[in-house]
Tab-separated table of C-alpha atoms in Angstrom:
chain	number	residue	atom	x	y	z
A	1	ASP	CA	-6.391	-53.676	-19.251
A	2	VAL	CA	-8.243	-55.040	-22.233
A	3	LYS	CA	-8.108	-58.780	-22.360
A	4	VAL	CA	-8.780	-60.802	-25.475
A	5	THR	CA	-8.685	-64.548	-25.054
A	6	GLN	CA	-8.777	-67.330	-27.623
A	7	SER	CA	-10.012	-70.817	-26.844
A	8	SER	CA	-6.917	-72.730	-27.903
A	9	ARG	CA	-3.244	-71.911	-28.462
A	10	TYR	CA	-2.652	-74.970	-30.644
A	11	LEU	CA	-5.119	-77.072	-32.597
A	12	VAL	CA	-4.660	-80.037	-34.929
A	13	LYS	CA	-7.561	-81.054	-37.150
A	14	ARG	CA	-8.089	-83.401	-40.076
A	15	THR	CA	-9.077	-82.374	-43.579
A	16	GLY	CA	-12.837	-82.075	-43.893
A	17	GLU	CA	-13.507	-81.480	-40.195
A	18	LYS	CA	-15.604	-78.564	-39.014
A	19	VAL	CA	-13.477	-76.301	-36.827
A	20	PHE	CA	-14.572	-73.667	-34.331
A	21	LEU	CA	-12.212	-70.975	-33.061
A	22	GLU	CA	-13.552	-68.911	-30.186
A	23	CYS	CA	-12.599	-65.414	-29.106
A	24	VAL	CA	-13.774	-63.499	-26.052
A	25	GLN	CA	-13.065	-59.888	-25.056
A	26	ASP	CA	-13.874	-58.325	-21.716
A	27	MET	CA	-13.936	-54.585	-22.481
A	28	ASP	CA	-17.351	-54.185	-24.096
A	29	HIS	CA	-15.832	-53.433	-27.511
A	30	GLU	CA	-18.242	-53.184	-30.421
A	31	ASN	CA	-15.780	-54.249	-33.130
A	32	MET	CA	-14.184	-57.665	-33.378
A	33	PHE	CA	-11.914	-59.075	-36.077
A	34	TRP	CA	-10.460	-62.351	-37.282
A	35	TYR	CA	-7.118	-62.383	-39.096
A	36	ARG	CA	-4.855	-65.071	-40.362
A	37	GLN	CA	-1.110	-64.606	-40.250
A	38	ASP	CA	1.207	-66.331	-42.710
A	39	PRO	CA	4.945	-65.839	-43.265
A	40	GLY	CA	5.644	-63.142	-45.840
A	41	LEU	CA	1.974	-62.147	-46.059
A	42	GLY	CA	1.495	-60.384	-42.758
A	43	LEU	CA	-2.016	-60.195	-41.343
A	44	ARG	CA	-4.974	-60.656	-43.635
A	45	LEU	CA	-8.492	-59.850	-42.520
A	46	ILE	CA	-10.955	-62.728	-42.791
A	47	TYR	CA	-14.123	-61.250	-41.248
A	48	PHE	CA	-15.074	-58.519	-38.873
A	49	SER	CA	-18.143	-57.681	-36.828
A	50	TYR	CA	-19.299	-54.254	-35.679
A	51	ASP	CA	-22.228	-55.374	-33.551
A	52	VAL	CA	-24.029	-58.466	-32.320
A	53	LYS	CA	-25.235	-60.573	-35.238
A	54	MET	CA	-23.599	-58.169	-37.703
A	55	LYS	CA	-20.653	-59.219	-39.850
A	56	GLU	CA	-18.720	-58.062	-42.861
A	57	LYS	CA	-16.380	-59.968	-45.150
A	58	GLY	CA	-12.767	-59.035	-45.032
A	59	ASP	CA	-10.142	-59.634	-47.681
A	60	ILE	CA	-10.075	-63.449	-47.609
A	61	PRO	CA	-13.471	-64.802	-46.420
A	62	GLU	CA	-13.595	-67.873	-48.671
A	63	GLY	CA	-13.852	-71.108	-46.713
A	64	TYR	CA	-14.740	-69.331	-43.467
A	65	SER	CA	-17.843	-68.142	-41.659
A	66	VAL	CA	-18.359	-66.302	-38.382
A	67	SER	CA	-20.875	-66.002	-35.603
A	68	ARG	CA	-21.452	-63.248	-33.089
A	69	GLU	CA	-24.400	-64.047	-30.817
A	70	LYS	CA	-23.093	-62.052	-27.849
A	71	LYS	CA	-21.152	-58.824	-27.805
A	72	GLU	CA	-18.131	-60.293	-26.071
A	73	ARG	CA	-17.763	-63.432	-28.214
A	74	PHE	CA	-16.793	-63.820	-31.868
A	75	SER	CA	-16.393	-67.259	-33.396
A	76	LEU	CA	-14.596	-68.251	-36.575
A	77	ILE	CA	-15.851	-71.398	-38.292
A	78	LEU	CA	-14.059	-73.488	-40.879
A	79	GLU	CA	-16.912	-75.441	-42.439
A	80	SER	CA	-14.644	-78.096	-43.971
A	81	ALA	CA	-11.021	-77.639	-43.027
A	82	SER	CA	-8.396	-77.893	-45.734
A	83	THR	CA	-4.616	-78.048	-45.565
A	84	ASN	CA	-4.295	-74.543	-47.015
A	85	GLN	CA	-6.040	-73.249	-43.902
A	86	THR	CA	-3.089	-74.249	-41.764
A	87	SER	CA	-2.096	-70.932	-40.251
A	88	MET	CA	-1.940	-68.713	-37.184
A	89	TYR	CA	-5.346	-67.169	-36.435
A	90	LEU	CA	-5.528	-63.925	-34.505
A	91	CYS	CA	-8.595	-62.328	-32.978
A	92	ALA	CA	-8.759	-58.612	-32.157
A	93	SER	CA	-11.237	-56.095	-30.809
A	94	SER	CA	-11.579	-52.318	-30.866
A	95	LEU	CA	-13.838	-49.627	-29.496
A	96	GLU	CA	-16.280	-48.096	-31.963
A	97	GLY	CA	-15.982	-44.340	-32.144
A	98	SER	CA	-12.405	-44.327	-30.933
A	99	SER	CA	-10.429	-41.785	-32.908
A	100	SER	CA	-7.284	-43.904	-32.888
A	101	TYR	CA	-8.618	-47.229	-34.239
A	102	GLU	CA	-6.372	-49.149	-31.853
A	103	GLN	CA	-6.940	-52.908	-31.932
A	104	TYR	CA	-6.286	-55.289	-29.057
A	105	PHE	CA	-5.155	-58.795	-29.936
A	106	GLY	CA	-5.499	-62.228	-28.430
A	107	PRO	CA	-2.514	-64.612	-28.199
A	108	GLY	CA	-3.411	-66.477	-31.376
A	109	THR	CA	-4.393	-70.028	-32.286
A	110	ARG	CA	-1.960	-72.029	-34.363
A	111	LEU	CA	-4.103	-74.376	-36.447
A	112	THR	CA	-2.644	-77.327	-38.299
A	113	VAL	CA	-4.847	-79.212	-40.758
A	114	THR	CA	-3.507	-82.630	-41.754
B	1	GLY	CA	-6.990	-48.692	-51.504
B	2	ASP	CA	-4.998	-48.300	-48.327
B	3	SER	CA	-1.642	-50.024	-48.119
B	4	VAL	CA	1.452	-50.225	-45.935
B	5	THR	CA	4.946	-51.072	-47.153
B	6	GLN	CA	7.688	-51.907	-44.708
B	7	MET	CA	11.218	-53.113	-45.165
B	8	GLU	CA	11.722	-56.810	-45.498
B	9	GLY	CA	13.637	-58.651	-42.875
B	10	PRO	CA	15.107	-60.298	-41.133
B	11	VAL	CA	17.157	-57.528	-39.608
B	12	THR	CA	20.049	-58.715	-37.449
B	13	LEU	CA	21.747	-56.260	-35.107
B	14	SER	CA	24.212	-56.460	-32.292
B	15	GLU	CA	23.098	-55.367	-28.843
B	16	GLU	CA	23.258	-51.560	-28.372
B	17	ALA	CA	23.121	-50.898	-32.129
B	18	PHE	CA	20.813	-48.252	-33.630
B	19	LEU	CA	17.605	-49.547	-35.198
B	20	THR	CA	15.577	-48.159	-38.075
B	21	ILE	CA	12.693	-50.024	-39.680
B	22	ASN	CA	11.232	-48.145	-42.620
B	23	CYS	CA	7.498	-47.861	-43.216
B	24	THR	CA	5.599	-45.951	-45.871
B	25	TYR	CA	1.892	-45.858	-46.464
B	26	THR	CA	-0.774	-45.018	-49.021
B	27	ALA	CA	-4.143	-43.806	-47.799
B	28	THR	CA	-6.823	-41.285	-48.622
B	29	GLY	CA	-7.566	-38.838	-45.888
B	30	TYR	CA	-5.739	-38.731	-42.578
B	31	PRO	CA	-5.045	-42.146	-41.133
B	32	SER	CA	-3.823	-43.025	-37.684
B	33	LEU	CA	-0.492	-44.858	-37.759
B	34	PHE	CA	0.717	-47.652	-35.526
B	35	TRP	CA	3.616	-49.907	-34.768
B	36	TYR	CA	2.702	-53.273	-33.292
B	37	VAL	CA	5.174	-55.809	-31.908
B	38	GLN	CA	4.808	-59.580	-31.789
B	39	TYR	CA	7.092	-61.497	-29.458
B	40	PRO	CA	7.678	-65.191	-30.196
B	41	GLY	CA	4.575	-67.290	-29.589
B	42	GLU	CA	2.358	-64.317	-28.748
B	43	GLY	CA	-0.262	-62.084	-30.339
B	44	LEU	CA	0.363	-58.500	-31.412
B	45	GLN	CA	0.759	-55.697	-28.902
B	46	LEU	CA	0.516	-52.025	-29.663
B	47	LEU	CA	3.978	-50.493	-29.350
B	48	LEU	CA	3.224	-46.872	-30.241
B	49	LYS	CA	0.855	-44.763	-32.276
B	50	ALA	CA	0.403	-41.325	-33.838
B	51	THR	CA	-2.928	-39.892	-34.861
B	52	LYS	CA	-1.984	-36.775	-36.843
B	53	ALA	CA	0.802	-35.303	-38.909
B	54	ASP	CA	4.045	-34.440	-37.059
B	55	ASP	CA	2.969	-36.403	-33.990
B	56	LYS	CA	5.699	-38.521	-32.462
B	57	GLY	CA	4.745	-41.798	-30.838
B	58	SER	CA	7.111	-43.269	-28.280
B	59	ASN	CA	7.283	-46.229	-25.936
B	60	LYS	CA	10.012	-48.411	-24.379
B	61	GLY	CA	12.735	-46.363	-26.088
B	62	PHE	CA	11.147	-46.739	-29.537
B	63	GLU	CA	10.025	-43.679	-31.512
B	64	ALA	CA	8.258	-42.955	-34.790
B	65	THR	CA	7.175	-39.645	-36.312
B	66	TYR	CA	4.125	-39.246	-38.550
B	67	ARG	CA	5.479	-37.592	-41.716
B	68	LYS	CA	2.632	-36.623	-44.006
B	69	GLU	CA	4.891	-35.060	-46.659
B	70	THR	CA	6.795	-38.316	-47.163
B	71	THR	CA	3.903	-40.622	-46.111
B	72	SER	CA	6.252	-42.377	-43.724
B	73	PHE	CA	6.303	-43.650	-40.143
B	74	HIS	CA	9.779	-45.102	-39.588
B	75	LEU	CA	10.488	-46.910	-36.332
B	76	GLU	CA	13.735	-46.062	-34.490
B	77	LYS	CA	15.497	-47.050	-31.307
B	78	GLY	CA	18.859	-45.750	-30.207
B	79	SER	CA	20.163	-48.877	-28.488
B	80	VAL	CA	18.506	-52.246	-29.005
B	81	GLN	CA	18.522	-55.095	-26.498
B	82	VAL	CA	18.252	-58.848	-26.960
B	83	SER	CA	14.745	-58.609	-25.488
B	84	ASP	CA	13.681	-56.447	-28.468
B	85	SER	CA	13.921	-59.474	-30.754
B	86	ALA	CA	10.444	-59.767	-32.260
B	87	VAL	CA	8.415	-59.100	-35.393
B	88	TYR	CA	7.386	-55.473	-35.904
B	89	PHE	CA	4.287	-54.495	-37.903
B	90	CYS	CA	3.523	-51.057	-39.252
B	91	ALA	CA	-0.191	-50.369	-39.655
B	92	LEU	CA	-2.696	-47.674	-40.481
B	93	GLY	CA	-6.299	-47.111	-39.490
B	94	THR	CA	-8.875	-44.978	-41.257
B	95	GLY	CA	-12.437	-43.976	-40.716
B	96	ARG	CA	-13.753	-46.238	-43.447
B	97	GLY	CA	-15.066	-49.722	-42.963
B	98	TYR	CA	-15.772	-49.716	-39.256
B	99	GLN	CA	-12.253	-48.908	-38.200
B	100	LYS	CA	-10.452	-51.513	-40.206
B	101	VAL	CA	-6.699	-51.500	-39.828
B	102	THR	CA	-4.311	-52.286	-42.675
B	103	PHE	CA	-1.087	-54.039	-41.666
B	104	GLY	CA	2.295	-54.290	-43.319
B	105	THR	CA	3.904	-57.685	-43.813
B	106	GLY	CA	6.088	-57.406	-40.721
B	107	THR	CA	9.834	-57.108	-40.168
B	108	LYS	CA	11.618	-59.651	-38.030
B	109	LEU	CA	14.309	-58.218	-35.790
B	110	GLN	CA	16.971	-60.396	-34.217
B	111	VAL	CA	19.345	-58.830	-31.704
B	112	ILE	CA	22.465	-60.805	-30.859
B	113	PRO	CA	24.549	-60.313	-27.703
């Protein structure tokens, strides 16, 4: 089974702090994604990566950056956390070339910025 | 662009009731369609999928049929259980943008004994 793990389930940070969210997948998937999930808004794509060191902006990249130095690891960085970044963050991965585009999700990190 | 519209919740049903959660989509080309489920405190899990028109996806008693003529992918289950209480997301995937998937806003289902 594909396993996607995220470094923390719950995180509390102060406004202005730099925050790192880590995601690791163990199935050699080329594509990795970061979403945030908010009530009434569903999942919104922040960034995705289709290869090591490659990244593309999603729908809401402002205030975020990403890093992918190894194929299995995709990090989301909040350069200066703000209260409006309080949310559930979900990481996902998928296999490039798959005809079904199925994504596999981690358990999520609930981030609170105070 | 691509979009998914699903019925707003929450939906509250008694155990053993029939469930329908409506989902319609807008996409160019021929997307793959998915239903994901999110149990409390967890990430999303793929529930079922269909990759072409008239395909029926099924899993754990849930079914959905890919209807190209009505651009719909409604989720159904004949008899829900308390353990089905979760948030259900309809989604579509296309060949553009490195396999990006577009998600609906989610429908919360609560099943009461």
